[in-house]
Short mmCIF file of C-alpha atoms in Angstrom, two decimals:
data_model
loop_
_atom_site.label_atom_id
_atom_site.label_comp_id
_atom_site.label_asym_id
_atom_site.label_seq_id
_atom_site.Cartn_x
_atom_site.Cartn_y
_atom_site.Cartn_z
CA UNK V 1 174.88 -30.48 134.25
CA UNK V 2 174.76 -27.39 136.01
CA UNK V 3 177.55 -25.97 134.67
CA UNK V 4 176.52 -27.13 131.11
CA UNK V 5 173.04 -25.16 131.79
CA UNK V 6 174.82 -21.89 133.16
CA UNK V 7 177.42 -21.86 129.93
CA UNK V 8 174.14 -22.05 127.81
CA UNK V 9 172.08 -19.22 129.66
CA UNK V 10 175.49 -17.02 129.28
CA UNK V 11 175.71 -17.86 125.83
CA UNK V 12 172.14 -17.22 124.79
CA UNK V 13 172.49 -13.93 126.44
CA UNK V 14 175.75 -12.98 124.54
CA UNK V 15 174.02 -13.56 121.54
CA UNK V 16 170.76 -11.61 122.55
CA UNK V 17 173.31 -8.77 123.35
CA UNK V 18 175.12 -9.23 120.38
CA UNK V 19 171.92 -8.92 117.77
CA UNK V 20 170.19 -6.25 120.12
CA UNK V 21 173.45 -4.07 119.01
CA UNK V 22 173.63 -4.99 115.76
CA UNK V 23 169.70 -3.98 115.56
CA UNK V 24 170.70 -0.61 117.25
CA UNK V 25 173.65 0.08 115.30
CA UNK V 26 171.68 -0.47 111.89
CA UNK V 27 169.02 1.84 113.29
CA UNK V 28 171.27 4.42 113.73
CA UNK V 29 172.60 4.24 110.54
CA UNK V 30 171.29 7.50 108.87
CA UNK V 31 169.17 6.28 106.05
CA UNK V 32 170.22 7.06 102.32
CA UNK V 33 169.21 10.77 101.80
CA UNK V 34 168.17 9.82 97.88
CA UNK V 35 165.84 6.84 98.84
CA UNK V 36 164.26 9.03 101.84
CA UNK V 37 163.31 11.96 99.17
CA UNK V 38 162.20 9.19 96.45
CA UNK V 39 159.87 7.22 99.05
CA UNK V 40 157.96 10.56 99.60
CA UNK V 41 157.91 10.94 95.85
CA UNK V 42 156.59 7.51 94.73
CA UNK V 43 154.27 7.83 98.13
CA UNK V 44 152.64 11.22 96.72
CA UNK V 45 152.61 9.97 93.65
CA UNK V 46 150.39 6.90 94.18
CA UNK V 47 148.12 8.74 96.03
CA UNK V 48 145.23 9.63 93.45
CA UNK V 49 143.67 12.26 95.50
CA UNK V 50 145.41 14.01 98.70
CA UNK V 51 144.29 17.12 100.39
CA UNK V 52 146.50 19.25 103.43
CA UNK V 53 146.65 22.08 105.54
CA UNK V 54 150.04 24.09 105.64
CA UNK V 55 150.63 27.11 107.65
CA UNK V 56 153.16 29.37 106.04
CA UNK V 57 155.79 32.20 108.26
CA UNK V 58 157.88 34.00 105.96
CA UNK V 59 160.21 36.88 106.27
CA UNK V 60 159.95 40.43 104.60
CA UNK V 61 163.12 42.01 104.39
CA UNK V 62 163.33 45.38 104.71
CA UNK V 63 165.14 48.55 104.00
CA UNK V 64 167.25 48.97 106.95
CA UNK V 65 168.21 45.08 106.74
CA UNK V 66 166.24 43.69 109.32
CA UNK V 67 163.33 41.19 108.28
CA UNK V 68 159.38 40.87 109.64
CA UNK V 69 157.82 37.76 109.81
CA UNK V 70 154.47 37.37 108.20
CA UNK V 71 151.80 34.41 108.06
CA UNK V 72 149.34 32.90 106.05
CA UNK V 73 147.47 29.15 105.78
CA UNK V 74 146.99 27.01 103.22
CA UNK V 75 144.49 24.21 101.75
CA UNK V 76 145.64 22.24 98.94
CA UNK V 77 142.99 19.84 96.74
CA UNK V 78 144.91 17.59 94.40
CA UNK V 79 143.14 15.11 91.94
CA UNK V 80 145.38 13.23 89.88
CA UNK V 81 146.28 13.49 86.92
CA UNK V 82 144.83 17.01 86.05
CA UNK V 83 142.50 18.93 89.10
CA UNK V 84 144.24 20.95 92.07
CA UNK V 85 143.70 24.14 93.92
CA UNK V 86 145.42 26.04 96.45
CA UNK V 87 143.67 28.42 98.80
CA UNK V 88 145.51 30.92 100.70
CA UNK V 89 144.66 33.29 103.02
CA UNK V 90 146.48 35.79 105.56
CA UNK V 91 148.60 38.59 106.18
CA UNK V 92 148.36 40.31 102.66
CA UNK V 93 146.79 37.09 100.85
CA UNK V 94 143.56 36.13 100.19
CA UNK V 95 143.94 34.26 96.53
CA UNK V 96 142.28 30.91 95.16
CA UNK V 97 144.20 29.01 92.87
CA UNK V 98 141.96 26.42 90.38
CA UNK V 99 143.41 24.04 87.68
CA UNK V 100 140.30 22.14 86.59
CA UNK V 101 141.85 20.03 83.54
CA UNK V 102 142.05 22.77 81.11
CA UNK V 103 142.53 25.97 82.60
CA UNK V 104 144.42 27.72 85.42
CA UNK V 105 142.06 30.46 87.49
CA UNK V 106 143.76 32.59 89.85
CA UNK V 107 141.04 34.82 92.04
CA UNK V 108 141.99 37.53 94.41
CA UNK V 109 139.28 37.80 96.75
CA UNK V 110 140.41 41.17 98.55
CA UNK V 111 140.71 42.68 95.12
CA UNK V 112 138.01 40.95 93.37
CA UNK V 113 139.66 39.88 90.31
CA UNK V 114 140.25 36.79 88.74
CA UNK V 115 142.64 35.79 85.22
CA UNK V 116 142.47 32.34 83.46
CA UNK V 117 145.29 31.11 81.65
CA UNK V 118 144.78 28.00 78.90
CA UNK V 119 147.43 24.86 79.96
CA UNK V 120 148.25 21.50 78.95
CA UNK V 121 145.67 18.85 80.57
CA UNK V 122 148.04 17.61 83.47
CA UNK V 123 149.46 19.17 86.60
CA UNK V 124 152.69 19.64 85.72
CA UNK V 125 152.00 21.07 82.18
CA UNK V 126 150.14 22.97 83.88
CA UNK V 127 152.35 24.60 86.39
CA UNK V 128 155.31 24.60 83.70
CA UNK V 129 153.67 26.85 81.58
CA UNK V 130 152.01 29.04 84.13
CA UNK V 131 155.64 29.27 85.86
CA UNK V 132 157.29 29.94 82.48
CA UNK V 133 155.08 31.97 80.41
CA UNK V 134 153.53 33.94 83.40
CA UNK V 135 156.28 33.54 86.09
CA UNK V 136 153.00 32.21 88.22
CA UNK V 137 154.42 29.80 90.74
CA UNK V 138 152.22 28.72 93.77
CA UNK V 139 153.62 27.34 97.15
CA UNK V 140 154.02 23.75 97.61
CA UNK V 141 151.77 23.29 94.65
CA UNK V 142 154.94 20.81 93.32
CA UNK V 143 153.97 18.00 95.67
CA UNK V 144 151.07 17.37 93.05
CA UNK V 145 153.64 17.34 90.06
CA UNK V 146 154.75 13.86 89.29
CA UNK V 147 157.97 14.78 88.78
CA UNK V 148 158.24 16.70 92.23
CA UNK V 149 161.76 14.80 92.93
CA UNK V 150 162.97 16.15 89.86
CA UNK V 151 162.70 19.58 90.92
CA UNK V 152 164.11 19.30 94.09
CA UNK V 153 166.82 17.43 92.12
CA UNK V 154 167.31 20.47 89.98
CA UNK V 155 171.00 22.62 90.99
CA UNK V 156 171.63 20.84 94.38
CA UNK V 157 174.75 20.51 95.26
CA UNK V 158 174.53 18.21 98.64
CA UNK V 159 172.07 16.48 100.74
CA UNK V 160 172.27 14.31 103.44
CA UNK V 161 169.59 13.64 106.62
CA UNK V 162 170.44 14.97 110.15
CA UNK V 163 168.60 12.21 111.85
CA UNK V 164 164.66 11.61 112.95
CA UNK V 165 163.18 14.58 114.32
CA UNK V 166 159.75 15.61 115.67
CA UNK V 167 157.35 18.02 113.85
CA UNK V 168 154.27 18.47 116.46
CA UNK V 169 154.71 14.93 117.51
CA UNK V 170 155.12 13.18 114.23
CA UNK V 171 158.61 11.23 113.66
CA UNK V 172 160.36 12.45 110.76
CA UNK V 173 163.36 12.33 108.54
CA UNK V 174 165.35 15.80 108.66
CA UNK V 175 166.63 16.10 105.05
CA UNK V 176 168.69 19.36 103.99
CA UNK V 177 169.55 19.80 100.55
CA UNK V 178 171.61 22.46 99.41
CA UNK V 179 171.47 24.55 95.99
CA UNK V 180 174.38 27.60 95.63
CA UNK V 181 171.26 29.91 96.10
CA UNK V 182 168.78 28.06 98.67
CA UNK V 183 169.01 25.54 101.12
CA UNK V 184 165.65 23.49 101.36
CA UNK V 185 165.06 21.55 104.37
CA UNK V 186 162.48 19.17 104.45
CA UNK V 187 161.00 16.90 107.22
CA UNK V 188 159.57 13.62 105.68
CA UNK V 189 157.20 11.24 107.84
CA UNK V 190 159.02 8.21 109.51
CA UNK V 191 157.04 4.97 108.53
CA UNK V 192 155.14 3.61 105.56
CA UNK V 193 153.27 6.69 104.92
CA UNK V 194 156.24 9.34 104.28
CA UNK V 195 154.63 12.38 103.88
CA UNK V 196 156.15 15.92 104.21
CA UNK V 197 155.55 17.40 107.57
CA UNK V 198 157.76 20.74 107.39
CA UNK V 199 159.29 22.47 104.36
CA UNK V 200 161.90 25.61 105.20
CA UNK V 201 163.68 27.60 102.83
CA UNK V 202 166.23 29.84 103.67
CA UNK V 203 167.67 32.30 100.68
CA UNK V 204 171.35 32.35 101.10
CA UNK V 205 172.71 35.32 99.12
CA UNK V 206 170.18 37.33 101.21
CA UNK V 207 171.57 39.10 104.61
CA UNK V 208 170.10 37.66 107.90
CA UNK V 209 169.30 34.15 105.77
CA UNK V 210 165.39 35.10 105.06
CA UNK V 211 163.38 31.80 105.55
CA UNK V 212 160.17 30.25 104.13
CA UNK V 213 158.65 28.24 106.80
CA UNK V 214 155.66 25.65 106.26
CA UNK V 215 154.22 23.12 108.51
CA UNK V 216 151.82 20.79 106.54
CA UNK V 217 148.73 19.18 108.25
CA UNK V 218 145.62 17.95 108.43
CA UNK V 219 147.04 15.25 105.84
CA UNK V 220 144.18 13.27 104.03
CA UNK V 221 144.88 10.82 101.21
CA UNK V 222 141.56 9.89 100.43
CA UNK V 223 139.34 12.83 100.23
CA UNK V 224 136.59 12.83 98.46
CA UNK V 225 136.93 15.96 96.42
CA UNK V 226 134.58 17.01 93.02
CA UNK V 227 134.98 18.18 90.01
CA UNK V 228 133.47 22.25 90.89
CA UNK V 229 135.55 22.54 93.60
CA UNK V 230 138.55 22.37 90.85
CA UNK V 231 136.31 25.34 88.65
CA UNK V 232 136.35 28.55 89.44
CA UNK V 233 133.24 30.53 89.11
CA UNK V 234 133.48 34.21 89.08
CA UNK V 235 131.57 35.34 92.35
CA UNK V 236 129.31 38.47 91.34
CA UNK V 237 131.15 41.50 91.19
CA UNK V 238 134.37 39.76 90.52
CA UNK V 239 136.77 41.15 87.32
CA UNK V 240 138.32 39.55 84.87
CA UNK V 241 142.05 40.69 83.98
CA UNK V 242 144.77 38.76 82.20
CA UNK V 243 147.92 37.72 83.08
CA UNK V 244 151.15 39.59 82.14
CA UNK V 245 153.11 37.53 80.10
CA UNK V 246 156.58 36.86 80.80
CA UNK V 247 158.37 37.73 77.43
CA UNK V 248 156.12 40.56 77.02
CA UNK V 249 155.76 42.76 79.89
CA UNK V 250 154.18 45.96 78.05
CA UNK V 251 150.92 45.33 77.36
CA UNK V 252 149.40 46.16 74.32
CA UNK V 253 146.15 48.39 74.01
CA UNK V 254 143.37 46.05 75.40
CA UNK V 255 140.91 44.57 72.84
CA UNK V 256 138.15 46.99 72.51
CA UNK V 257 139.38 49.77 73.58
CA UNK V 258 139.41 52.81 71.57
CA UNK V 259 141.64 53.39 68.85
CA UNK V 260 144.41 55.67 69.68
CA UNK V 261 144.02 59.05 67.21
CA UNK V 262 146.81 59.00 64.78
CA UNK V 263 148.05 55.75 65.38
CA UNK V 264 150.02 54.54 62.39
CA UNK V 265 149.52 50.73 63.16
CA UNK B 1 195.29 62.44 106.26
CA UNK B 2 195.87 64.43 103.31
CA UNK B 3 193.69 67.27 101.97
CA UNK B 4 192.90 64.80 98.89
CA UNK B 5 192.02 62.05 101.37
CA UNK B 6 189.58 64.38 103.55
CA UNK B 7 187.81 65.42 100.16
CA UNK B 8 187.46 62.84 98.98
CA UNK B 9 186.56 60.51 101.72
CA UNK B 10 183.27 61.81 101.92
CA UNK B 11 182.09 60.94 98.72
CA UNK B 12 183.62 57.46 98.93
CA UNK B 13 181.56 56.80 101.52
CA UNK B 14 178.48 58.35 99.74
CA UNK B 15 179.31 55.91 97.12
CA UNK B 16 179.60 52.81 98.99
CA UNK B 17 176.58 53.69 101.34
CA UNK B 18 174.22 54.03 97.71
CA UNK B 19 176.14 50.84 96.35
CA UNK B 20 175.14 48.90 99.62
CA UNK B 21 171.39 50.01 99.39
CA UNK B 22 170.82 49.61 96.33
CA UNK B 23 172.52 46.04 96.23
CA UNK B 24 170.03 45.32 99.27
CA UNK B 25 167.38 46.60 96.76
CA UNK B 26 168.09 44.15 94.46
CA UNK B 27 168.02 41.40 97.17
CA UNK B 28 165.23 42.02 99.03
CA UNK B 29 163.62 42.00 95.09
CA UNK B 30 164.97 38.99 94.57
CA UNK B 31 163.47 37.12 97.44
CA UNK B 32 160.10 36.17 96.67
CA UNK B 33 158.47 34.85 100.10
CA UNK B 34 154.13 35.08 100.10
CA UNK B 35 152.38 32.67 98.02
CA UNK B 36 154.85 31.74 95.27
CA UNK B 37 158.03 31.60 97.78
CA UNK B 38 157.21 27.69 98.28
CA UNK B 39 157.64 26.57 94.78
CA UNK B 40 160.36 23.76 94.19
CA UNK B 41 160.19 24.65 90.44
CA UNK B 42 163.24 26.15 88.53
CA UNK B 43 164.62 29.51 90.14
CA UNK B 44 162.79 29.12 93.35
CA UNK B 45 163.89 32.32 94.54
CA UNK B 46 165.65 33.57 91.60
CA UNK B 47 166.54 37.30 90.13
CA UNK B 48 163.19 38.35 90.40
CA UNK B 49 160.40 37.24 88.08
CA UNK B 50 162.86 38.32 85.16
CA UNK B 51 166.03 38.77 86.43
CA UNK B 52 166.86 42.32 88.11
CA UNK B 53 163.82 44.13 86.40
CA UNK B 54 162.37 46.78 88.43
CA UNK B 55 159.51 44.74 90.21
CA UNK B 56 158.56 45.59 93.32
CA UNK B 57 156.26 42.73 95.39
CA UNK B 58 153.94 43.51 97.66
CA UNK B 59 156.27 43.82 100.42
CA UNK B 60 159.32 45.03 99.15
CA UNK B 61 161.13 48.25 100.33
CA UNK B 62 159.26 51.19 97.83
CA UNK B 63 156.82 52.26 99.11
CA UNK B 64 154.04 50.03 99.34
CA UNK B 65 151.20 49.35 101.81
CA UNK B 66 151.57 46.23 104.05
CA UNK B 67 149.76 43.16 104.16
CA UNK B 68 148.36 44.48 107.48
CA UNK B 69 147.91 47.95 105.52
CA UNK B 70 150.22 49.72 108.90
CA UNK B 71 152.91 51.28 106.19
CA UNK B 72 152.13 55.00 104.40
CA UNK B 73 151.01 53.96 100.22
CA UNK B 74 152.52 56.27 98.07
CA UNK B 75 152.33 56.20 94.30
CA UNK B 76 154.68 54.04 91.94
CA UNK B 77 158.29 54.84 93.20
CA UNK B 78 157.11 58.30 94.62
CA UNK B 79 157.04 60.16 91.50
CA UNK B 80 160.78 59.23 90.58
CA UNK B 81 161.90 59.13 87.26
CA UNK B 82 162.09 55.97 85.50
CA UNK B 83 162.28 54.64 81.91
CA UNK B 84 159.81 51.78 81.08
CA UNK B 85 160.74 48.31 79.95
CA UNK B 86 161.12 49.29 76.49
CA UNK B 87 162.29 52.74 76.83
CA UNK B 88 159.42 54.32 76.06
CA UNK B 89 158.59 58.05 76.32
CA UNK B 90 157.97 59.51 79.44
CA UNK B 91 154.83 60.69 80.31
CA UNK B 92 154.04 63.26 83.23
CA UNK B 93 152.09 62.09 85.69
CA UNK B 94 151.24 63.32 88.90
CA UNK B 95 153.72 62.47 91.33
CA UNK B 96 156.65 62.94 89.09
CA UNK B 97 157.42 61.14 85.85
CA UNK B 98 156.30 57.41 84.96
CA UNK B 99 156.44 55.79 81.42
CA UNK B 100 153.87 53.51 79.04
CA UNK B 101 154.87 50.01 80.58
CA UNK B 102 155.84 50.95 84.21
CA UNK B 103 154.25 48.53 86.64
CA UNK B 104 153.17 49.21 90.07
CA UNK B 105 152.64 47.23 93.06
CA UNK B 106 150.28 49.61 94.11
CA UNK B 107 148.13 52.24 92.79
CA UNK B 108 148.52 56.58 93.36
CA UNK B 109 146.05 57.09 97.00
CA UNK B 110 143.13 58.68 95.61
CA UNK B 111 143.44 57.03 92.05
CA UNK B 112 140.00 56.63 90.14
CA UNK B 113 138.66 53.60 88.65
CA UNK B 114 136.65 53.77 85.21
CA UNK B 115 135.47 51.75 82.60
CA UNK B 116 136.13 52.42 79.29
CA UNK B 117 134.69 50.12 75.97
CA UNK B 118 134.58 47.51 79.27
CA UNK B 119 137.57 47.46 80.32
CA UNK B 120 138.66 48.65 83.70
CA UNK B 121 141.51 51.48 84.22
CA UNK B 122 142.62 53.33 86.91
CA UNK B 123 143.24 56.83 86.46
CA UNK B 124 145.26 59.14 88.93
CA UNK B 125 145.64 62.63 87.09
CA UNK B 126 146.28 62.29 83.64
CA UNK B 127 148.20 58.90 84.29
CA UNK B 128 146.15 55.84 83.18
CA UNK B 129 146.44 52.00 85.06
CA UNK B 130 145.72 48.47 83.91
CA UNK B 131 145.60 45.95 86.20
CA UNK B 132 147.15 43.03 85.27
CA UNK B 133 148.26 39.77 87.06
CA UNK B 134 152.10 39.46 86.62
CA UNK B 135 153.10 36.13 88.59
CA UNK B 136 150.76 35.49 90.79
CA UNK B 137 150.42 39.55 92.23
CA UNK B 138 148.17 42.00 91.10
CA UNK B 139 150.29 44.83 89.47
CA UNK B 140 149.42 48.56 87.57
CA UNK B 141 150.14 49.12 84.84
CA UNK B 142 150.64 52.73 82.93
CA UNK B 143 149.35 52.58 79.65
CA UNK B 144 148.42 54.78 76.85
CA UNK B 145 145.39 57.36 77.47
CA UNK B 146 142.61 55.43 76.09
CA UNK B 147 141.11 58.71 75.15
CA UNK B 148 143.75 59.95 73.14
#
């Protein structure tokens, strides 16, 4: 009987062992890098309204080869399907970016001016044609475009995840994915909330590897935001210019100004 | 070394040096950090806004003042002589020669701004701005006198 009860403990404790390491060993498995970058898409894209913080380094190369570092914060609004804005402020930035539905407003607040552009009536319409008609492109305004995980799709040539990592305390996924020009690495939350935590970009045809650096915070994905804080009204004093076109970088003679004498047109 | 090598060594070199700078030009030009550096979108950080035109960003290598305003502002390309996007005659400006269609990061020190038929141009000599928003910087603009 004894015997009988030993052989059982020994056995019930090889098996313990033996599912304790198979638990470990699929832990460790990395987890696919696709279904990591697609859980943060779906995530962001059920969220209806999300707001964060991100605090941007970047480098500044300069003539003699060697780069300075420079710094500015972010806080981004998004509203599904069609509101968003991006502050930014810092070393040589101080813009407001507003997409209220119809229009794109961006504001300069050191320089006082402000152009609207007219754009489809969803986010990313919206940022298509502002990045392809106006070469506007705004940072990390792409986690409010619904087809974010298309863009990060777009030229890469690998991807895989290094393992879970900590960004200020928060358990992440360490993804790198790698384009011939770029290598974006991106650090998505651990858990059932995979959010990004850290996005660095680092330009590879460029000498000393010039990075993009931004740690996103302050997370909220259920703000309650309204409609004015998407419209931009111009503060008094503020200027209205246009945006340069892409396909047509010489600008015509401004509507209204005087007629040019002798001008054959 | 031969008396062809030792002539013409220095000139090689002078060569290669102005080939490496202005290669690094182009580079640094083509990174675009600031506020659009974190877009995902096509050509994240791609030839410039328009492939290898001759945009400088606020913080490229011509001379332009810093974000923290420490670096000496000089006028567009310090009065060098450039041709505009579409070839366009030269004007004479100030600091040298600049062309209908030249774009500046930064305006001439000392430049003037006026109002004319409401619209709002900066004038440095005889040389007239626009300011326009070209990506998601604030750039100059020469343009035709609006006088003229």
């Amino acid at each position: 009987m004894k015997f009988r009860l030993s052989f059982l403990a020994l056995a019930a404790l090889s098996l313990s062992i033996a599912v304790a390491s198979a638990a470990q060993a699929q832990n460790s498995a990395p987890p696919d890098t696709n279904k990591v970058l697609q859980g943060m898409c779906d995530y962001l894209n059920s969220l209806k309204q999300f707001s964060y913080q991100a605090e941007v380094s970047y480098d500044a190369p300069e003539a003699d080869g060697q780069s300075v570092q420079y710094d500015f914060d972010m806080v981004t609004y998004v509203h599904r399907p069609d509101r968003l804005r991006v502050d930014a402020k810092g070393d040589g930035i101080d813009k407001q970016f507003f997409f209220n539905g119809r229009t794109i407003t961006l504001y300069d607040r050191k320089a006082k001016m402000y152009a609207p552009m007219d754009v489809p009536p969803d986010i990313e319409g919206a940022l298509e044609r502002a990045n392809k008609d106006f070469a506007l492109r705004v940072a990390l305004a792409d986690l409010a475009s619904p087809k974010l995980c298309d863009h990060l799709a777009k030229a890469r040539e690998g991807a895989r995840v290094l393992g879970v990592s900590h960004v200020r305390g928060v358990a992440s996924h360490h993804l790198v994915l790698d384009r011939k020009d770029i290598r974006v690495q991106v650090w998505i939350e651990t858990g059932a909330k995979p959010l990004p935590r850290k996005v660095l970009i680092t330009d590879k045809n460029l000498p000393g590897s010039q990075e993009w650096i931004a740690y996103l915070t302050q997370w909220n994905i259920a703000p309650k935001l309204n409609d004015p804080l998407f419209t931009f009204v111009p503060p008094s004093g503020a200027e209205r210019i246009q945006f340069l076109p892409v396909k047509n970088s010489t600008p015509s003679k401004p509507e209204g100004s005087p007629a040019k004498n002798g001008d054959k047109k | 070394m031969t008396a062809w090598t030792r002539k013409l060594l220095p000139a090689a070199t002078l060569l290669a040096m102005t080939f490496a700078f202005t290669l690094h030009l182009r580079n640094a030009e083509a990174w675009r950090g600031g506020y659009g550096g974190g877009s995902f979108r096509g050509g994240v950080f791609d030839e410039g806004y328009r492939g290898g035109e001759a945009y400088a960003g606020p913080r490229e290598t011509e001379a332009v003042e810093g974000p923290r305003g420490g670096e000496a502002m000089e006028g567009p390309r310090g009065g060098e002589a450039i041709q505009g996007p579409g070839g366009n005659a030269a004007v004479r400006g100030p600091q040298g020669n600049v062309a209908i269609g030249d774009r500046a990061p930064v305006l001439p020190a000392g430049a003037n701004r006026v109002v004319i038929s409401g619209q709002t141009y900066f004038v440095y000599g005889r040389v007239y701005y626009m300011p326009f928003y070209y990506g998601g910087e604030i750039t100059y603009v020469v343009v035709e006198n609006p006088h003229d």
